[in-house]
Short mmCIF file of C-alpha atoms in Angstrom, two decimals:
data_model
loop_
_atom_site.label_atom_id
_atom_site.label_comp_id
_atom_site.label_asym_id
_atom_site.label_seq_id
_atom_site.Cartn_x
_atom_site.Cartn_y
_atom_site.Cartn_z
CA MET S 188 -35.26 -30.78 -76.00
CA LEU S 189 -32.47 -28.66 -77.31
CA ARG S 190 -34.21 -25.82 -78.21
CA GLU S 191 -36.00 -26.48 -75.02
CA ALA S 192 -32.64 -26.42 -73.25
CA ALA S 193 -30.50 -23.80 -75.16
CA THR S 194 -30.47 -19.84 -73.73
CA ALA S 195 -31.15 -16.78 -75.56
CA GLU S 196 -28.01 -16.35 -76.30
CA GLY S 197 -28.09 -19.87 -77.47
CA GLU S 198 -31.08 -19.82 -79.89
CA GLY S 199 -29.18 -18.16 -82.72
CA LEU S 200 -26.49 -20.78 -82.21
CA VAL S 201 -28.68 -23.49 -82.34
CA ALA S 202 -29.91 -22.56 -85.82
CA GLN S 203 -26.36 -22.06 -87.62
CA LEU S 204 -26.11 -25.29 -86.39
CA ALA S 205 -29.49 -26.92 -87.92
CA ALA S 206 -27.71 -25.53 -91.73
CA LEU S 207 -24.77 -28.13 -91.03
CA PRO S 208 -24.79 -30.77 -92.99
CA ALA S 209 -26.79 -33.84 -90.78
CA THR S 210 -23.44 -35.26 -89.91
CA GLU S 211 -21.80 -37.20 -86.80
CA ALA S 212 -19.54 -34.67 -85.89
CA GLY S 213 -22.03 -32.14 -86.30
CA GLN S 214 -24.71 -33.73 -84.14
CA ARG S 215 -22.10 -33.93 -81.54
CA ALA S 216 -22.01 -30.44 -80.92
CA ALA S 217 -25.62 -29.76 -81.32
CA GLU S 218 -26.12 -32.22 -78.25
CA ALA S 219 -23.43 -30.27 -76.25
CA LEU S 220 -24.28 -26.75 -77.39
CA ALA S 221 -26.64 -26.15 -75.03
CA ARG S 222 -25.16 -26.80 -71.53
CA VAL S 223 -21.61 -25.16 -73.59
CA VAL S 224 -23.63 -21.42 -74.16
CA ALA S 225 -25.51 -21.64 -70.81
CA LEU S 226 -22.52 -21.89 -68.81
CA SER S 227 -20.14 -19.61 -71.05
CA THR S 228 -21.25 -16.44 -72.61
CA PHE S 229 -17.52 -15.51 -73.88
CA VAL S 230 -18.36 -18.66 -75.77
CA ALA S 231 -22.00 -17.67 -76.63
CA GLN S 232 -20.88 -14.05 -78.25
CA SER S 233 -17.53 -14.98 -79.54
CA CYS S 234 -20.26 -17.76 -81.61
CA LYS S 235 -22.07 -15.06 -82.86
CA ARG S 236 -19.97 -12.17 -83.45
CA ARG S 237 -17.99 -14.81 -85.97
CA PRO S 238 -20.78 -17.05 -87.28
CA GLU S 239 -18.07 -18.96 -89.04
CA LEU S 240 -15.89 -20.09 -85.83
CA LEU S 241 -17.90 -22.96 -84.89
CA PRO S 242 -18.83 -24.51 -87.83
CA ASP S 243 -15.22 -24.51 -88.92
CA LEU S 244 -14.32 -26.13 -85.59
CA ILE S 245 -17.12 -28.69 -86.06
CA GLU S 246 -16.26 -29.29 -90.08
CA SER S 247 -11.94 -29.06 -89.52
CA GLY S 248 -12.55 -31.48 -86.35
CA ASP S 249 -10.33 -29.36 -84.79
CA LEU S 250 -13.35 -29.18 -81.62
CA PHE S 251 -12.97 -32.72 -81.40
CA CYS S 252 -9.25 -34.07 -80.52
CA ALA S 253 -7.02 -32.78 -77.72
CA ASP S 254 -4.52 -30.37 -79.48
CA SER S 255 -0.69 -31.15 -79.20
CA ALA S 256 2.05 -28.53 -78.64
CA GLU S 257 2.93 -29.58 -82.25
CA ASP S 258 0.33 -29.34 -83.41
CA CYS S 259 -1.15 -25.89 -82.11
CA GLN S 260 2.64 -24.74 -83.04
CA ALA S 261 2.42 -25.60 -86.19
CA ARG S 262 -0.75 -23.92 -86.82
CA ILE S 263 -0.27 -20.66 -85.42
CA ARG S 264 3.41 -20.60 -87.08
CA ARG S 265 1.54 -21.09 -90.25
CA VAL S 266 -0.59 -18.32 -90.08
CA VAL S 267 1.48 -15.84 -88.76
CA ALA S 268 3.66 -16.50 -91.34
CA SER S 269 1.48 -14.31 -93.59
CA CYS S 270 2.13 -11.20 -91.38
CA VAL S 271 3.45 -8.11 -93.41
CA ASP S 272 3.22 -5.73 -90.39
CA GLU S 273 2.55 -5.46 -86.90
CA ALA S 274 -0.81 -4.76 -86.98
CA THR S 275 -1.91 -7.57 -88.77
CA LEU S 276 0.27 -9.73 -86.53
CA LYS S 277 -1.69 -8.13 -83.69
CA SER S 278 -5.07 -8.70 -85.15
CA VAL S 279 -4.55 -12.38 -86.65
CA LEU S 280 -2.97 -13.64 -82.82
CA ARG S 281 -6.11 -12.30 -81.61
CA ARG S 282 -8.29 -13.96 -83.89
CA LEU S 283 -6.32 -17.28 -83.44
CA ARG S 284 -6.35 -16.93 -79.72
CA ASN S 285 -10.67 -16.43 -79.85
CA ARG S 286 -11.14 -19.27 -81.87
CA GLU S 287 -8.41 -21.69 -79.56
CA MET S 288 -10.38 -20.33 -76.30
CA VAL S 289 -13.44 -21.51 -77.88
CA ARG S 290 -12.79 -24.75 -78.91
CA ILE S 291 -10.57 -25.27 -74.50
CA ALA S 292 -13.29 -23.91 -73.65
CA PHE S 293 -16.12 -25.74 -75.45
CA ARG S 294 -14.19 -29.24 -74.72
CA ASP S 295 -13.84 -28.25 -71.31
CA LEU S 296 -17.84 -27.46 -70.50
CA ALA S 297 -18.89 -30.19 -73.17
CA GLY S 298 -16.98 -32.60 -70.65
CA TRP S 299 -14.62 -33.74 -73.13
CA ALA S 300 -11.92 -33.03 -71.39
CA GLY S 301 -10.25 -32.97 -67.97
CA LEU S 302 -8.53 -30.21 -65.79
CA GLU S 303 -4.73 -31.85 -67.19
CA GLU S 304 -5.49 -31.73 -70.37
CA THR S 305 -7.39 -28.04 -70.49
CA ILE S 306 -4.46 -26.38 -68.46
CA THR S 307 -2.19 -27.98 -71.26
CA VAL S 308 -3.48 -26.77 -73.90
CA LEU S 309 -3.99 -23.11 -72.60
CA SER S 310 -0.64 -23.41 -71.54
CA ASN S 311 0.10 -24.41 -74.94
CA LEU S 312 -1.29 -21.70 -76.54
CA ALA S 313 0.20 -19.04 -74.80
CA ASP S 314 3.31 -21.00 -75.27
CA ALA S 315 2.91 -20.98 -79.26
CA CYS S 316 1.64 -17.59 -79.36
CA ILE S 317 5.31 -15.94 -77.61
CA ALA S 318 6.92 -18.24 -80.26
CA ALA S 319 5.39 -17.37 -83.45
CA ALA S 320 4.85 -13.62 -82.91
CA LEU S 321 8.88 -13.54 -81.51
CA ALA S 322 9.70 -15.34 -84.71
CA ARG S 323 7.72 -12.42 -86.83
CA LEU S 324 8.88 -9.27 -84.79
CA ARG S 325 12.52 -10.06 -84.53
CA GLU S 326 12.57 -10.72 -88.16
CA TRP S 327 11.42 -7.47 -88.78
CA ALA S 328 13.82 -6.05 -86.31
CA ALA S 329 16.68 -7.29 -87.56
CA ALA S 330 15.80 -6.59 -91.31
CA ARG S 331 15.58 -3.25 -89.76
CA ASP S 332 19.01 -2.27 -87.70
CA GLY S 333 20.99 -5.60 -88.29
CA GLU S 334 21.56 -8.82 -87.06
CA PRO S 335 22.83 -8.67 -82.94
CA GLN S 336 25.75 -10.47 -83.38
CA GLU S 337 27.77 -12.12 -80.25
CA GLU S 338 30.33 -10.17 -78.58
CA GLY S 339 33.70 -11.08 -80.49
CA SER S 340 32.13 -13.16 -83.48
CA SER S 341 29.70 -12.99 -86.59
CA ALA S 342 26.90 -15.74 -84.36
CA SER S 343 24.45 -14.36 -83.93
CA ALA S 344 22.93 -13.81 -80.22
CA ARG S 345 20.04 -15.69 -79.02
CA PHE S 346 17.21 -14.32 -77.50
CA VAL S 347 15.38 -16.36 -74.97
CA VAL S 348 11.98 -15.96 -72.91
CA LEU S 349 10.76 -17.79 -70.04
CA GLY S 350 7.75 -18.64 -68.30
CA MET S 351 6.98 -18.01 -64.90
CA GLY S 352 4.22 -18.24 -62.82
CA LYS S 353 1.36 -20.82 -63.62
CA LEU S 354 3.27 -20.14 -67.48
CA GLY S 355 6.20 -22.40 -66.38
CA GLY S 356 4.26 -25.08 -64.75
CA GLN S 357 2.42 -25.07 -67.71
CA GLU S 358 -1.02 -24.36 -65.15
CA LEU S 359 -2.08 -21.40 -67.23
CA ASN S 360 -6.14 -21.18 -66.27
CA PHE S 361 -8.71 -19.01 -68.27
CA SER S 362 -8.03 -15.47 -66.66
CA SER S 363 -4.55 -16.51 -66.31
CA ASP S 364 -1.73 -13.74 -67.47
CA ILE S 365 1.62 -14.96 -68.32
CA ASP S 366 4.75 -13.79 -66.47
CA LEU S 367 7.77 -13.52 -68.55
CA ILE S 368 11.48 -12.71 -67.85
CA PHE S 369 13.39 -11.52 -71.25
CA ALA S 370 17.20 -12.80 -71.50
CA TYR S 371 20.05 -12.29 -74.57
CA SER S 372 22.82 -14.60 -75.02
CA ASP S 373 26.17 -12.38 -75.23
CA ASP S 374 26.52 -8.04 -75.33
CA GLY S 375 27.41 -6.89 -79.10
CA LEU S 376 26.10 -5.09 -81.88
CA THR S 377 24.18 -5.21 -84.99
CA ASN S 378 25.32 -5.66 -87.95
CA LYS S 379 23.89 -3.09 -89.29
CA SER S 380 22.84 -0.04 -87.57
CA GLY S 381 25.55 -0.94 -84.46
CA LEU S 382 22.60 -0.91 -82.20
CA SER S 383 23.09 -2.50 -78.39
CA ASN S 384 22.31 -6.01 -78.40
CA HIS S 385 20.92 -5.21 -75.08
CA GLU S 386 18.91 -1.79 -76.47
CA PHE S 387 18.07 -4.07 -79.14
CA PHE S 388 16.18 -6.98 -77.08
CA VAL S 389 14.81 -4.17 -75.04
CA ARG S 390 12.74 -3.11 -78.29
CA LEU S 391 11.93 -6.89 -79.11
CA GLY S 392 10.83 -7.32 -75.80
CA GLN S 393 8.40 -4.72 -75.54
CA LYS S 394 7.01 -5.30 -79.32
CA LEU S 395 6.48 -8.96 -78.00
CA ILE S 396 4.42 -7.63 -75.23
CA GLN S 397 2.88 -4.86 -77.32
CA ALA S 398 2.17 -8.08 -79.41
CA LEU S 399 0.44 -9.95 -76.68
CA ASN S 400 -0.88 -7.56 -74.49
CA GLU S 401 -2.14 -4.01 -76.07
CA ALA S 402 -6.30 -4.20 -75.91
CA THR S 403 -7.02 -3.76 -79.31
CA ALA S 404 -11.22 -3.75 -81.21
CA ASP S 405 -9.84 -7.68 -81.44
CA GLY S 406 -9.59 -8.15 -77.48
CA PHE S 407 -5.89 -9.60 -76.20
CA VAL S 408 -4.27 -12.11 -76.41
CA PHE S 409 -2.16 -12.97 -73.17
CA ARG S 410 -1.95 -9.84 -69.89
CA VAL S 411 1.60 -9.69 -69.51
CA ASP S 412 3.33 -9.75 -65.83
CA MET S 413 7.10 -8.50 -66.40
CA ARG S 414 7.07 -7.91 -62.15
CA LEU S 415 9.38 -11.13 -61.84
CA ARG S 416 12.50 -10.35 -63.73
CA PRO S 417 15.92 -9.62 -61.72
CA ASN S 418 14.66 -6.62 -59.42
CA GLY S 419 11.03 -6.47 -60.88
CA ALA S 420 9.23 -3.33 -62.13
CA SER S 421 12.83 -1.40 -61.45
CA GLY S 422 14.73 -3.67 -63.08
CA PRO S 423 16.15 -3.93 -66.97
CA LEU S 424 13.44 -5.37 -69.58
CA ALA S 425 16.49 -7.48 -70.60
CA LEU S 426 19.45 -8.80 -69.10
CA SER S 427 22.32 -10.83 -70.64
CA PHE S 428 23.20 -14.26 -69.62
CA GLU S 429 25.86 -13.07 -67.98
CA ALA S 430 24.53 -10.42 -65.45
CA MET S 431 21.28 -12.40 -65.30
CA GLU S 432 23.70 -15.20 -63.27
CA GLN S 433 25.67 -12.18 -61.80
CA TYR S 434 22.13 -11.56 -60.34
CA TYR S 435 20.98 -14.88 -59.20
CA GLN S 436 24.52 -15.74 -57.57
CA ALA S 437 23.96 -12.58 -55.12
CA HIS S 438 20.51 -11.65 -55.27
CA GLY S 439 18.95 -15.50 -55.49
CA ARG S 440 16.66 -16.57 -53.46
CA MET S 441 14.33 -19.61 -52.98
CA TRP S 442 11.25 -19.20 -53.99
#
């Protein structure tokens, strides 16, 4: 019955599943496969491009469980930690994103996940990709320019990425972009090159956008929209906490 129901896209996947050990998990996935690939060209094509993807999701058990925010963050942070440069980071992030999107879409279309789970795990995925990418990019930036320090102090300045819109509400869907705002704790200078904190964090923000938004041979991670920042597209890419507070005190409006 599975072969009769499968589309042309799914036929190769049926053969692939047939080669797996006849486990309960494999059978459960096989029973849902025809419906999933009939409803999602993305899932079918992703699995055909990467034949190891679906077996990995089945054998790891990841296909059959709702991923917590902590599990998602740990998995992505662990893989990204091995990246040695920005090109590797972009490639790894896109492959991780593709794996997770297939997993989330499969669960959704198979009827194993409700709407609340789907939008929550998509939002968790975006959060985890942002956090992991930012950690590596900041590490590389600090190695090059030094650690940005708060003015009149040896304390490291903090950098905050604020999720707005659907991401802020934990309501991302499969086609959502992510609306972000960048802020840092205080003005000052880096302790190596003497670069201003503002310039350091603007550059860091630009690198983060590129890591997530840039279209490569592996696609993109998430489209990034920065127009909700103070003064929109004409405003600075990153502001200090003090400047951010002054803007909202003077110009903020109820949304």
